[in-house]
PDB file of C-alpha atoms in Angstrom:
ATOM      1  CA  UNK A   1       0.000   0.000   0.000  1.00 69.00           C
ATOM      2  CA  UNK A   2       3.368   2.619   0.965  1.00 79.00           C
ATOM      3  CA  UNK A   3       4.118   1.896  -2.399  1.00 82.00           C
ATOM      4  CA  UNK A   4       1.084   3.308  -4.220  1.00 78.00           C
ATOM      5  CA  UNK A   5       0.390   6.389  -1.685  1.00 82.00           C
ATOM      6  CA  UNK A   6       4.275   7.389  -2.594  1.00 84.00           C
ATOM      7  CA  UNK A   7       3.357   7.044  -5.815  1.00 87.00           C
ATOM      8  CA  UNK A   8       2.509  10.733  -6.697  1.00 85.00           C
ATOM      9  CA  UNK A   9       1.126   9.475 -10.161  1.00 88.00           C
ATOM     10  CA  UNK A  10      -1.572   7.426  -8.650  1.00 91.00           C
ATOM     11  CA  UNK A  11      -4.824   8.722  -7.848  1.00 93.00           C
ATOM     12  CA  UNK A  12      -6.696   8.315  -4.291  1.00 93.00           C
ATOM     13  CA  UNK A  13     -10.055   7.947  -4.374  1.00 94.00           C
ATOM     14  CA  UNK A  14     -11.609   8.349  -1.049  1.00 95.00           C
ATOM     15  CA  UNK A  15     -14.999   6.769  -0.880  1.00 95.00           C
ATOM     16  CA  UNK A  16     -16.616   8.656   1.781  1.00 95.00           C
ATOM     17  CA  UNK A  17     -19.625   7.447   4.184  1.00 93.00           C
ATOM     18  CA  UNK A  18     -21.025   7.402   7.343  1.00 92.00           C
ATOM     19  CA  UNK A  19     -18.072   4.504   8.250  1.00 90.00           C
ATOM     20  CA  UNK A  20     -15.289   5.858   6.754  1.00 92.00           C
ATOM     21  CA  UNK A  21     -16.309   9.003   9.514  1.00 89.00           C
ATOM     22  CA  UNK A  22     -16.312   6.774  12.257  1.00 89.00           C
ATOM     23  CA  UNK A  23     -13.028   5.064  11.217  1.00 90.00           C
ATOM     24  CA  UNK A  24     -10.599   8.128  10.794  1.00 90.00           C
ATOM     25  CA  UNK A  25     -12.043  10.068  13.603  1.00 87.00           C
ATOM     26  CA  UNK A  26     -11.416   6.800  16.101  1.00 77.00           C
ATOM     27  CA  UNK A  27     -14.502   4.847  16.463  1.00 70.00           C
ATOM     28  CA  UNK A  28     -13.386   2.116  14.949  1.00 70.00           C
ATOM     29  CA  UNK A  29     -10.929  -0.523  16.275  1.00 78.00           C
ATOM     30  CA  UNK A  30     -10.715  -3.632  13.812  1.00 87.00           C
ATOM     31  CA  UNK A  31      -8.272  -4.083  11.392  1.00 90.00           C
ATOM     32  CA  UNK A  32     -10.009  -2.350   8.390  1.00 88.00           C
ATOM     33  CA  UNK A  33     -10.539   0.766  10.662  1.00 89.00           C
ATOM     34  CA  UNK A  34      -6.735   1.150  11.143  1.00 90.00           C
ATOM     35  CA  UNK A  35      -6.051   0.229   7.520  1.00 91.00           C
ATOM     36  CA  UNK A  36      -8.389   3.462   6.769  1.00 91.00           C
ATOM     37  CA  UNK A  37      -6.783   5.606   9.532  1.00 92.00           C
ATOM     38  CA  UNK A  38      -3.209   5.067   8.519  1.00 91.00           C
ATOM     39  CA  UNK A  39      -4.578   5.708   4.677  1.00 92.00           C
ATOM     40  CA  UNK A  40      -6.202   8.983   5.764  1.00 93.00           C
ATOM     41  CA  UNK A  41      -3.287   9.884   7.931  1.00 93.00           C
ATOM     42  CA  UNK A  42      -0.763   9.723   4.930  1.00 93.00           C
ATOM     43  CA  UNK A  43      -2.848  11.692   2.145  1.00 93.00           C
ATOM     44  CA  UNK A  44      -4.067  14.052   4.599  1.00 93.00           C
ATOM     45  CA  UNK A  45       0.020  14.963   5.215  1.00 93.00           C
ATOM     46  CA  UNK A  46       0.227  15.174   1.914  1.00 91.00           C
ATOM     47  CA  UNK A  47      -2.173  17.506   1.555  1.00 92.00           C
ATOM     48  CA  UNK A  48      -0.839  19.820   3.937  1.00 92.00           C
ATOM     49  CA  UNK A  49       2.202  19.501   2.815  1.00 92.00           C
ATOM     50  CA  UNK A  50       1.637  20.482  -0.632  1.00 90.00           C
ATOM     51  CA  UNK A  51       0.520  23.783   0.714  1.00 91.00           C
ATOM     52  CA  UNK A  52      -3.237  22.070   0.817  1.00 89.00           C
ATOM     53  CA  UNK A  53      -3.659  21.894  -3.191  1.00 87.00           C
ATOM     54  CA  UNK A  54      -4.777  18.552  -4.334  1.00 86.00           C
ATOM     55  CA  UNK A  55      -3.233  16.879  -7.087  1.00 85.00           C
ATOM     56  CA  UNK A  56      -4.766  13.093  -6.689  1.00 91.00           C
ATOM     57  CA  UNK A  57      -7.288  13.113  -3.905  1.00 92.00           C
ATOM     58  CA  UNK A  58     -10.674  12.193  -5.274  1.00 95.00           C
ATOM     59  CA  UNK A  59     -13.332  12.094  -2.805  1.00 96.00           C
ATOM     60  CA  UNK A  60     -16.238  10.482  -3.725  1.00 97.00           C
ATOM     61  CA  UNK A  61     -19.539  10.652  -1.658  1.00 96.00           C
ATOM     62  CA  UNK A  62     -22.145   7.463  -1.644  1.00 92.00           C
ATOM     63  CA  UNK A  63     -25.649   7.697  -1.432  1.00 92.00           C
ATOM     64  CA  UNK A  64     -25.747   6.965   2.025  1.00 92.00           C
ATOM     65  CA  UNK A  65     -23.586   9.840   2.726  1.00 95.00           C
ATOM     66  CA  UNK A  66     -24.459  13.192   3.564  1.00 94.00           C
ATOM     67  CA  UNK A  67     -21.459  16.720   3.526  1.00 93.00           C
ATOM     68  CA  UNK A  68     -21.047  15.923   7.427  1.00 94.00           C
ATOM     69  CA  UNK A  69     -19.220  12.760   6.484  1.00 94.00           C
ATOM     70  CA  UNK A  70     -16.588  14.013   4.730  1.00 95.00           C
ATOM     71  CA  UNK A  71     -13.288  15.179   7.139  1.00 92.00           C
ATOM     72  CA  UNK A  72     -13.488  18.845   8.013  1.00 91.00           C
ATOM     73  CA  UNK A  73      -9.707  19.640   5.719  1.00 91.00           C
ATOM     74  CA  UNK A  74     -11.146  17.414   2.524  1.00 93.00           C
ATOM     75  CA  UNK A  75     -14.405  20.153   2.403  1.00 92.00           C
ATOM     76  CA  UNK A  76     -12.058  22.462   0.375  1.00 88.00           C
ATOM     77  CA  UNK A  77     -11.602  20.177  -2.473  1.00 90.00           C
ATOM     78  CA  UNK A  78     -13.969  19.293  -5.309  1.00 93.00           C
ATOM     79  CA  UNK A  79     -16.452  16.158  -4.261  1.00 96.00           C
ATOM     80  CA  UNK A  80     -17.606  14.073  -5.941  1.00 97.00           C
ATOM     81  CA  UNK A  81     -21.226  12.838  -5.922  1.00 97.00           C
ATOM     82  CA  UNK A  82     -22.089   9.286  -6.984  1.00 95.00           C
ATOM     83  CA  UNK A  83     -23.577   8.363  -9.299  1.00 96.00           C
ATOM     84  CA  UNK A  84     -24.631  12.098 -10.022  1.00 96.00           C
ATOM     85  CA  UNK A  85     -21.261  13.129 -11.117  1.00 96.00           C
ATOM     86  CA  UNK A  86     -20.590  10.182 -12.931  1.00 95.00           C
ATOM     87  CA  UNK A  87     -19.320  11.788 -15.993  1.00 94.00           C
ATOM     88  CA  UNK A  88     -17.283  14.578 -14.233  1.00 94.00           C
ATOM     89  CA  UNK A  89     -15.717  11.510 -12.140  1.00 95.00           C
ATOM     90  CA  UNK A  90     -14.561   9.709 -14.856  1.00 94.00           C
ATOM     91  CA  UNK A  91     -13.178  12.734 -16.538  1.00 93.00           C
ATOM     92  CA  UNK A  92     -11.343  13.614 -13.302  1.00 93.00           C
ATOM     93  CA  UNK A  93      -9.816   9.560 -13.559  1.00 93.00           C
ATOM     94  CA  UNK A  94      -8.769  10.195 -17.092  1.00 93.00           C
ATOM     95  CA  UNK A  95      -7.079  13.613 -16.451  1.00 87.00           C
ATOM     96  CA  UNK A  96      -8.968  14.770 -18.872  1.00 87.00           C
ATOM     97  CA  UNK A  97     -10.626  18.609 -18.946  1.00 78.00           C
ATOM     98  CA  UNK A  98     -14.161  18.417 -19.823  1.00 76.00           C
ATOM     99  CA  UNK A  99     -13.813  22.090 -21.505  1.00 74.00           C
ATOM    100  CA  UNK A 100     -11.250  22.427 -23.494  1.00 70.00           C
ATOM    101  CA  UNK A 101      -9.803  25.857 -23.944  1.00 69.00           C
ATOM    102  CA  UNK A 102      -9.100  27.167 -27.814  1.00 70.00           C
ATOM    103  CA  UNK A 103      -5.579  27.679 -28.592  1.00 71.00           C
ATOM    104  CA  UNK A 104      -5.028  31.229 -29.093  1.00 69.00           C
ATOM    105  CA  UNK A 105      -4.208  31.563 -33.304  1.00 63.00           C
ATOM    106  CA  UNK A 106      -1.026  32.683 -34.588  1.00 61.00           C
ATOM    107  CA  UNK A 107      -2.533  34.793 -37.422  1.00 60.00           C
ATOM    108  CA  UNK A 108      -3.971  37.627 -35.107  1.00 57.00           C
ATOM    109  CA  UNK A 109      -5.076  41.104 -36.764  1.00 57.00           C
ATOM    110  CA  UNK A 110      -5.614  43.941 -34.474  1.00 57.00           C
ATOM    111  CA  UNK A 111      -7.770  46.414 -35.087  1.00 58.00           C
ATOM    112  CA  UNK A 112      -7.166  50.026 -33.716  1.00 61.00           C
ATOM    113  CA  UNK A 113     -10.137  52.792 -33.318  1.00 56.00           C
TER     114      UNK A 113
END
């Protein structure tokens, strides 16, 4: 797992819900729930360290979900809605833009009044 969240061309998507809460704010104790913890522990450092500007985190909220689920310093990134944003998701996967902005042409005349 070390090896994919130092990885800084790998995405993270984080799928958020009422138990990934619970995990990374202590409430749970199992295996999984430390698993998640250490997870959110690393990309949240990451975040901060990159002067909080994300550059792979992909938060994606379930149904079940609800804006109170997601951590408090992952609100200032774009999330994602599923399966609402389906299409702006899979963009975001692809690294693709889903404008794309007109190159500026070479042959410009200027007018002056």
């Amino acid at each position: 797992m070390d090896s994919f969240l130092n990885d800084k061309s790998v995405l993270i998507i984080v799928v958020i819900s009422p138990k990934y809460k619970k995990d990374v704010e202590g409430g749970g104790d199992d295996e999984h729930s430390q698993h998640t913890k250490y997870i959110h522990s690393q990309i949240q450092n990451e975040y901060i360290q990159q002067g909080c500007l994300n550059f792979r985190l992909v938060p994606v909220l379930f149904p079940n979900a609800t804006k109170a689920d997601v951590p408090s310093w992952m609100k200032n990134t774009r999330i994602y809605r599923w399966p609402s944003d389906t299409q702006e998701l899979v963009l975001r996967l692809l690294r693709e833009e889903r404008y794309i902005i007109p190159q500026p042409s070479t042959n410009i005349d200027v007018i002056i009044l």
